[in-house]
Short mmCIF file of C-alpha atoms in Angstrom, two decimals:
data_model
loop_
_atom_site.label_atom_id
_atom_site.label_comp_id
_atom_site.label_asym_id
_atom_site.label_seq_id
_atom_site.Cartn_x
_atom_site.Cartn_y
_atom_site.Cartn_z
CA MET A 7 -66.93 26.01 9.19
CA THR A 8 -64.37 24.27 6.66
CA ALA A 9 -64.43 25.89 3.71
CA THR A 10 -62.71 23.85 1.34
CA ARG A 11 -61.29 25.26 -2.22
CA PHE A 12 -59.79 22.42 -4.99
CA ASN A 13 -57.38 24.37 -6.96
CA ALA A 14 -55.89 22.26 -11.08
CA LYS A 15 -53.81 24.41 -9.62
CA GLN A 16 -40.57 27.46 -11.69
CA ILE A 17 -33.20 32.32 -12.39
CA TYR A 18 -32.77 31.55 -15.85
CA LEU A 19 -29.86 34.12 -17.89
CA ILE A 20 -28.21 36.60 -16.07
CA PHE A 21 -28.39 39.18 -18.75
CA SER A 22 -26.50 41.97 -16.77
CA ILE A 23 -24.58 42.92 -13.64
CA GLY A 24 -27.47 46.08 -12.70
CA LEU A 25 -29.98 42.10 -12.41
CA ILE A 26 -27.57 40.48 -11.14
CA LEU A 27 -26.92 42.84 -7.88
CA ALA A 28 -31.38 42.39 -8.03
CA SER A 29 -31.55 39.37 -7.46
CA CYS A 30 -28.95 39.17 -5.03
CA GLY A 31 -30.71 41.26 -3.09
CA ARG A 32 -33.97 39.43 -3.98
CA ASN A 33 -32.99 35.93 -2.70
CA LYS A 34 -30.96 37.09 0.54
CA LYS A 35 -30.77 34.71 2.67
CA VAL A 36 -32.19 35.60 6.33
CA ASP A 37 -32.02 34.31 9.34
CA LEU A 38 -33.47 31.04 9.87
CA SER A 39 -31.93 29.60 13.64
CA ASN A 40 -34.57 30.76 15.77
CA ILE A 41 -38.42 30.63 13.71
CA GLN A 42 -39.22 27.33 14.63
CA ALA A 43 -41.71 25.08 11.84
CA ASP A 44 -41.45 21.56 11.80
CA VAL A 45 -43.20 20.07 8.61
CA LYS A 46 -44.00 16.60 8.68
CA ILE A 47 -46.94 15.40 5.77
CA GLU A 48 -48.85 12.98 7.48
CA ARG A 49 -49.40 10.67 4.85
CA PHE A 50 -53.06 9.89 4.46
CA ASP A 51 -53.61 8.08 1.49
CA GLN A 52 -51.68 5.09 3.51
CA ASP A 53 -53.67 5.87 6.46
CA PHE A 54 -56.60 5.29 4.16
CA ASP A 55 -55.53 2.17 2.84
CA ALA A 56 -55.32 1.22 6.46
CA MET A 57 -59.55 0.96 5.43
CA ARG A 58 -58.42 -1.92 3.05
CA THR A 59 -57.12 -4.82 5.73
CA LYS A 60 -59.06 -2.90 9.52
CA PRO A 61 -62.76 -2.90 10.45
CA MET A 62 -63.88 0.20 8.63
CA GLY A 63 -65.74 1.69 11.32
CA THR A 64 -62.61 1.52 13.82
CA GLN A 65 -60.36 2.69 11.39
CA ALA A 66 -63.20 5.84 10.14
CA ALA A 67 -63.01 6.92 13.31
CA TYR A 68 -59.35 6.82 14.11
CA LEU A 69 -58.90 9.23 10.30
CA GLN A 70 -61.58 10.54 11.68
CA GLN A 71 -60.15 11.94 14.89
CA LYS A 72 -56.34 12.56 13.40
CA TYR A 73 -57.32 14.54 10.58
CA GLY A 74 -60.20 16.52 11.19
CA ALA A 75 -62.45 18.33 8.89
CA PHE A 76 -60.01 16.04 6.49
CA TYR A 77 -61.68 13.55 6.66
CA PRO A 78 -64.94 14.67 5.73
CA ASP A 79 -63.90 17.27 3.24
CA PHE A 80 -62.58 13.79 1.58
CA ILE A 81 -65.27 11.58 1.37
CA SER A 82 -67.55 14.24 0.73
CA ARG A 83 -65.22 16.12 -2.08
CA VAL A 84 -63.35 13.79 -3.49
CA LEU A 85 -64.87 10.39 -3.01
CA GLN A 86 -68.41 12.19 -3.68
CA ALA A 87 -69.65 9.41 -1.30
CA GLY A 88 -71.67 11.25 0.79
CA SER A 89 -71.25 12.43 4.92
CA THR A 90 -69.71 10.46 7.01
CA ASN A 91 -72.23 10.59 9.07
CA ASP A 92 -73.42 7.62 8.20
CA THR A 93 -71.68 4.13 7.34
CA VAL A 94 -74.01 4.28 4.43
CA TYR A 95 -70.04 5.45 2.32
CA PHE A 96 -67.95 2.30 3.09
CA LYS A 97 -70.25 0.84 0.25
CA THR A 98 -68.59 3.24 -2.17
CA LEU A 99 -64.79 3.03 -0.18
CA ARG A 100 -65.25 -1.21 -0.94
CA GLU A 101 -65.70 -0.17 -4.73
CA VAL A 102 -62.60 2.19 -4.91
CA PHE A 103 -60.46 -0.22 -3.04
CA ASN A 104 -61.80 -3.23 -5.65
CA GLY A 105 -61.23 -1.76 -8.23
CA LYS A 106 -57.95 -2.35 -10.96
CA ALA A 107 -57.15 1.91 -11.18
CA TYR A 108 -56.97 2.73 -7.37
CA THR A 109 -54.38 -0.55 -6.93
CA ASP A 110 -52.10 0.80 -9.72
CA LEU A 111 -52.23 4.30 -8.73
CA LYS A 112 -51.45 3.27 -4.52
CA HIS A 113 -48.07 1.48 -6.47
CA ASP A 114 -47.07 4.40 -8.76
CA VAL A 115 -47.82 6.51 -5.54
CA GLU A 116 -45.70 4.27 -3.22
CA ALA A 117 -43.08 4.22 -5.57
CA THR A 118 -43.33 7.91 -6.18
CA TYR A 119 -42.55 8.67 -2.58
CA PRO A 120 -41.85 5.64 -0.65
CA ASN A 121 -41.54 8.46 1.77
CA MET A 122 -40.83 12.44 2.13
CA ASP A 123 -38.53 13.34 3.02
CA ALA A 124 -37.30 15.71 0.78
CA GLN A 125 -40.17 17.61 0.18
CA ASN A 126 -40.43 17.11 5.15
CA ALA A 127 -36.99 19.18 4.45
CA SER A 128 -37.93 21.60 2.00
CA LEU A 129 -41.80 22.64 3.27
CA THR A 130 -39.90 23.05 6.90
CA GLU A 131 -37.26 25.92 5.10
CA ALA A 132 -40.68 27.57 3.61
CA PHE A 133 -42.83 27.97 6.39
CA LYS A 134 -39.76 28.74 8.29
CA TYR A 135 -39.68 31.61 5.97
CA ILE A 136 -43.70 32.21 6.28
CA LYS A 137 -42.86 33.02 10.15
CA TYR A 138 -40.17 34.75 9.56
CA TYR A 139 -42.25 37.21 8.17
CA TYR A 140 -45.44 36.86 9.62
CA PRO A 141 -44.18 35.61 13.15
CA GLN A 142 -47.97 34.95 14.00
CA LYS A 143 -49.43 33.03 10.98
CA LYS A 144 -50.81 29.63 12.46
CA LEU A 145 -49.60 27.50 9.61
CA PRO A 146 -51.83 24.56 8.62
CA LYS A 147 -51.43 20.11 9.29
CA VAL A 148 -50.44 19.20 5.78
CA TYR A 149 -51.64 16.10 4.65
CA ALA A 150 -50.96 13.63 0.95
CA TYR A 151 -53.90 12.19 -0.36
CA PHE A 152 -55.10 10.52 -4.00
CA SER A 153 -57.12 12.83 -6.06
CA GLY A 154 -58.15 11.33 -8.23
CA PHE A 155 -56.97 13.44 -10.70
CA GLN A 156 -59.01 16.25 -9.24
CA ALA A 157 -56.52 19.42 -7.68
CA GLN A 158 -52.82 19.04 -7.36
CA THR A 159 -53.34 21.29 -3.66
CA SER A 160 -56.82 21.81 -1.53
CA ILE A 161 -56.80 23.94 1.49
CA GLY A 162 -60.45 24.08 3.98
CA ASP A 163 -60.10 24.12 8.25
CA GLY A 164 -57.08 24.22 9.23
CA TYR A 165 -55.04 22.02 7.13
CA PHE A 166 -53.49 21.92 3.26
CA GLY A 167 -53.92 18.93 1.57
CA ILE A 168 -51.33 17.74 -1.50
CA GLY A 169 -52.85 15.68 -4.36
CA LEU A 170 -49.88 13.11 -4.56
CA ASP A 171 -51.42 11.49 -7.68
CA LEU A 172 -50.77 15.18 -9.57
CA PHE A 173 -47.20 15.04 -8.12
CA LEU A 174 -45.96 11.80 -10.24
CA GLY A 175 -43.31 13.19 -12.38
CA ALA A 176 -43.87 14.04 -16.11
CA ASN A 177 -43.52 11.01 -17.80
CA SER A 178 -45.96 9.30 -15.58
CA ARG A 179 -48.33 6.73 -17.16
CA PHE A 180 -52.06 7.98 -16.22
CA TYR A 181 -50.97 11.40 -17.68
CA PRO A 182 -51.64 11.07 -21.26
CA ALA A 183 -54.85 10.00 -20.38
CA LEU A 184 -55.68 13.30 -19.12
CA THR A 185 -54.75 15.42 -21.62
CA ASN A 186 -58.27 17.07 -21.77
CA ALA A 187 -58.21 18.26 -17.92
CA PHE A 188 -54.77 17.81 -18.02
CA PRO A 189 -52.98 18.97 -20.98
CA HIS A 190 -49.06 18.02 -21.36
CA TYR A 191 -47.52 21.61 -20.65
CA LEU A 192 -49.36 21.59 -17.28
CA SER A 193 -48.43 17.33 -16.56
CA ARG A 194 -45.05 18.13 -17.92
CA HIS A 195 -44.62 20.48 -14.33
CA PHE A 196 -46.08 18.11 -12.09
CA THR A 197 -43.38 16.61 -10.28
CA PRO A 198 -42.56 16.16 -6.43
CA ASP A 199 -39.92 19.13 -7.02
CA ASN A 200 -43.54 20.98 -7.54
CA ILE A 201 -45.32 20.27 -4.29
CA THR A 202 -43.19 23.27 -1.52
CA PRO A 203 -43.33 26.20 -4.90
CA ARG A 204 -47.77 24.80 -4.94
CA VAL A 205 -48.87 24.37 -1.47
CA VAL A 206 -46.38 27.93 -1.31
CA GLU A 207 -48.22 28.92 -3.59
CA GLY A 208 -51.79 27.60 -2.89
CA MET A 209 -51.35 29.37 0.97
CA ALA A 210 -50.57 33.08 -0.39
CA ARG A 211 -53.41 32.80 -3.28
CA GLU A 212 -56.05 30.79 -0.86
CA ASP A 213 -55.83 31.85 2.40
CA MET A 214 -53.02 34.71 3.48
CA PHE A 215 -53.73 36.92 0.58
CA PRO A 216 -57.11 36.24 -1.27
CA GLU A 217 -58.02 38.52 -5.00
CA ASP A 218 -59.91 41.14 -4.12
CA ASP A 219 -62.01 41.38 -6.70
CA ALA A 220 -63.63 44.29 -7.32
CA ASP A 221 -60.36 45.43 -8.91
CA ARG A 222 -60.28 44.06 -12.33
CA SER A 223 -58.22 45.82 -14.10
CA LEU A 224 -55.48 43.69 -15.83
CA LEU A 225 -52.27 45.43 -14.37
CA GLY A 226 -54.74 45.47 -10.82
CA LYS A 227 -54.23 41.33 -11.91
CA MET A 228 -50.72 42.16 -13.21
CA ILE A 229 -50.48 43.47 -9.40
CA TYR A 230 -51.77 41.60 -7.49
CA ASN A 231 -49.43 38.33 -9.48
CA GLY A 232 -46.99 39.91 -9.94
CA LYS A 233 -46.58 40.38 -5.11
CA ILE A 234 -47.78 36.74 -5.15
CA MET A 235 -44.68 35.82 -7.34
CA TYR A 236 -41.85 37.59 -5.40
CA PHE A 237 -43.75 36.70 -1.97
CA MET A 238 -42.35 33.36 -3.04
CA ASP A 239 -38.98 34.53 -4.66
CA ARG A 240 -37.87 35.63 -0.30
CA ILE A 241 -40.77 32.35 0.60
CA MET A 242 -38.25 29.54 -1.66
CA PRO A 243 -35.11 31.50 -2.34
CA ASP A 244 -33.14 28.95 -3.64
CA VAL A 245 -36.38 28.08 -6.33
CA ALA A 246 -36.56 28.72 -9.71
CA ASP A 247 -38.18 31.31 -11.59
CA THR A 248 -39.38 28.47 -13.68
CA THR A 249 -40.55 25.89 -11.70
CA LYS A 250 -42.26 29.85 -9.46
CA ILE A 251 -44.35 30.26 -12.61
CA GLY A 252 -44.64 27.17 -14.25
CA TYR A 253 -41.88 27.81 -17.58
CA THR A 254 -39.74 26.97 -19.73
CA THR A 255 -36.34 27.89 -19.38
CA GLU A 256 -36.79 28.91 -23.21
CA GLN A 257 -40.01 30.32 -22.19
CA LEU A 258 -38.75 32.47 -19.51
CA LYS A 259 -35.22 33.77 -22.10
CA TRP A 260 -37.87 34.66 -24.95
CA CYS A 261 -39.68 37.37 -22.26
CA ASN A 262 -36.11 38.51 -20.69
CA ASP A 263 -35.31 38.18 -24.63
CA PHE A 264 -38.41 40.16 -25.70
CA LYS A 265 -39.79 42.51 -22.29
CA GLY A 266 -39.53 45.81 -23.78
CA LYS A 267 -41.51 44.55 -27.17
CA ILE A 268 -44.04 43.00 -24.45
CA TRP A 269 -44.58 45.55 -22.30
CA ALA A 270 -44.73 48.08 -25.41
CA TYR A 271 -47.88 45.76 -26.78
CA PHE A 272 -49.39 46.33 -23.31
CA LEU A 273 -49.70 49.96 -23.75
CA GLU A 274 -50.29 50.40 -27.42
CA GLU A 275 -53.11 47.69 -26.57
CA ASN A 276 -54.43 49.54 -24.52
CA LEU A 277 -54.91 46.73 -22.09
CA LEU A 278 -53.18 47.91 -18.68
CA TYR A 279 -56.92 49.52 -17.26
CA GLU A 280 -58.99 46.87 -19.29
CA THR A 281 -61.73 45.63 -17.10
CA ASP A 282 -63.38 43.50 -19.52
CA TYR A 283 -62.01 39.31 -18.71
CA PRO A 284 -62.62 37.60 -21.89
CA LYS A 285 -59.82 40.79 -23.56
CA ILE A 286 -57.74 39.91 -20.80
CA GLN A 287 -57.75 36.22 -19.98
CA LYS A 288 -54.87 34.81 -22.48
CA TYR A 289 -51.98 37.47 -20.74
CA LEU A 290 -53.23 35.75 -17.48
CA SER A 291 -54.06 32.15 -17.71
CA GLU A 292 -52.08 28.33 -18.00
CA ALA A 293 -51.74 28.11 -21.54
CA PRO A 294 -48.82 26.78 -24.38
CA PHE A 295 -48.49 30.11 -25.65
CA THR A 296 -49.87 34.22 -25.67
CA PRO A 297 -52.14 33.71 -29.26
CA GLY A 298 -50.53 36.73 -31.60
CA LEU A 299 -47.36 37.08 -30.02
CA GLY A 300 -44.58 35.57 -31.17
CA GLU A 301 -44.23 34.33 -35.04
CA ARG A 302 -44.06 30.89 -34.69
CA ASN A 303 -45.86 30.63 -31.22
CA GLU A 304 -42.61 30.31 -29.34
CA SER A 305 -44.01 32.67 -26.50
CA ALA A 306 -44.46 32.43 -23.21
CA PRO A 307 -47.80 32.23 -22.05
CA LYS A 308 -49.13 34.22 -18.72
CA LEU A 309 -47.62 37.25 -20.04
CA ALA A 310 -48.88 39.93 -17.37
CA VAL A 311 -48.30 37.53 -14.98
CA TRP A 312 -44.42 37.57 -15.17
CA THR A 313 -44.21 41.68 -16.21
CA GLY A 314 -46.54 42.03 -12.67
CA TRP A 315 -43.73 40.49 -11.42
CA GLN A 316 -41.01 42.34 -12.63
CA ILE A 317 -42.51 45.58 -12.50
CA VAL A 318 -43.16 43.58 -8.73
CA ARG A 319 -39.58 43.28 -7.98
CA GLU A 320 -37.95 46.81 -9.67
CA TYR A 321 -40.48 48.23 -7.49
CA MET A 322 -39.00 46.89 -4.45
CA ASP A 323 -35.89 46.84 -6.15
CA LYS A 324 -35.33 51.04 -5.38
CA HIS A 325 -37.11 51.05 -2.07
CA PRO A 326 -35.67 48.58 0.38
CA GLU A 327 -37.33 49.60 3.32
CA VAL A 328 -40.74 48.34 2.28
CA THR A 329 -40.68 45.08 3.94
CA LEU A 330 -42.97 41.77 2.54
CA PRO A 331 -45.53 42.38 4.63
CA GLN A 332 -45.66 46.05 3.53
CA LEU A 333 -46.09 44.71 -1.03
CA MET A 334 -48.07 42.41 0.12
CA ALA A 335 -51.17 45.12 2.46
CA GLU A 336 -50.01 47.71 -0.71
CA LYS A 337 -53.48 47.84 -2.24
CA ASP A 338 -52.86 50.61 -5.00
CA ALA A 339 -51.58 48.28 -8.39
CA GLN A 340 -50.71 51.91 -9.78
CA LYS A 341 -48.74 53.68 -6.96
CA ILE A 342 -46.49 50.37 -7.27
CA LEU A 343 -46.37 50.58 -11.33
CA ASN A 344 -45.41 54.60 -11.00
CA GLN A 345 -42.84 54.25 -8.29
CA SER A 346 -41.13 51.20 -10.00
CA LYS A 347 -40.19 53.50 -13.33
CA TYR A 348 -40.81 50.16 -15.18
CA ARG A 349 -39.05 51.13 -18.73
CA PRO A 350 -38.67 47.04 -20.07
CA LYS A 351 -35.97 47.62 -23.50
#
């Protein structure tokens, strides 16, 4: 059964010798020389475009054979053109190909991605890290496509899709018209160097370690997100913290400057064990800042995610015997908090 989920979904300053040592431990490289993984992002966008000039039926059969479950998912979920079981959807395809919107988007994608050599190399290294820690993990095929500005990434039966139209660069001419769906605080991260982090994060959240809906407390969500961010630390040791979490350098500095006050706020407001999602949502969600914190709206968003990340880092620094798979399998958020001895100043 195909289970497709479409989600519209980065070390800045070191302040002490202790942090330097901890960071070195977290970002220590492992030997990948015997790990087999070779990612080649398949350009579905280009193969799909060939339907403009080749017999549609012949090319459709080729796409079905090459891309498997992704092709009918794309037709039905992205284009919303119906089922591939008959050829009625060809009429919709002709309309798409004849539109200026498609022509303009195709031009900009081709200009930004004449090839995907850099992304292939980056994903190959990340997938090698995944195989190092999870040797039995079956890695997905990776396909690049136009999402119609719906989703940066999608995941389905044996594949991971990359919506290139949402990785065109922060200054893409398309994004100002999409501010309702993707305001600037989101679209500023729609850059080529975000592809690998978003693929790794998507695989972690949607495939390898889906969140347990039963744990509704802020602490539970804090530690869950912290584990996802720590997983990204280990899988992408050279990627900046700002890129992993989607902060500006100023926001990351703000969190480090005020980490003690952030933690005190969570404690004083009795938020750790709060389960009312409307009350805790603003500490978990994407936003330009966190309402109620900071004097001039300069606070960072997702403060529970960032704090959970620091707690998990402290826990793993204090417990070097714990492996990454053991961490990701640990369900006791309170245990991780207690044993982290998280006491930011």
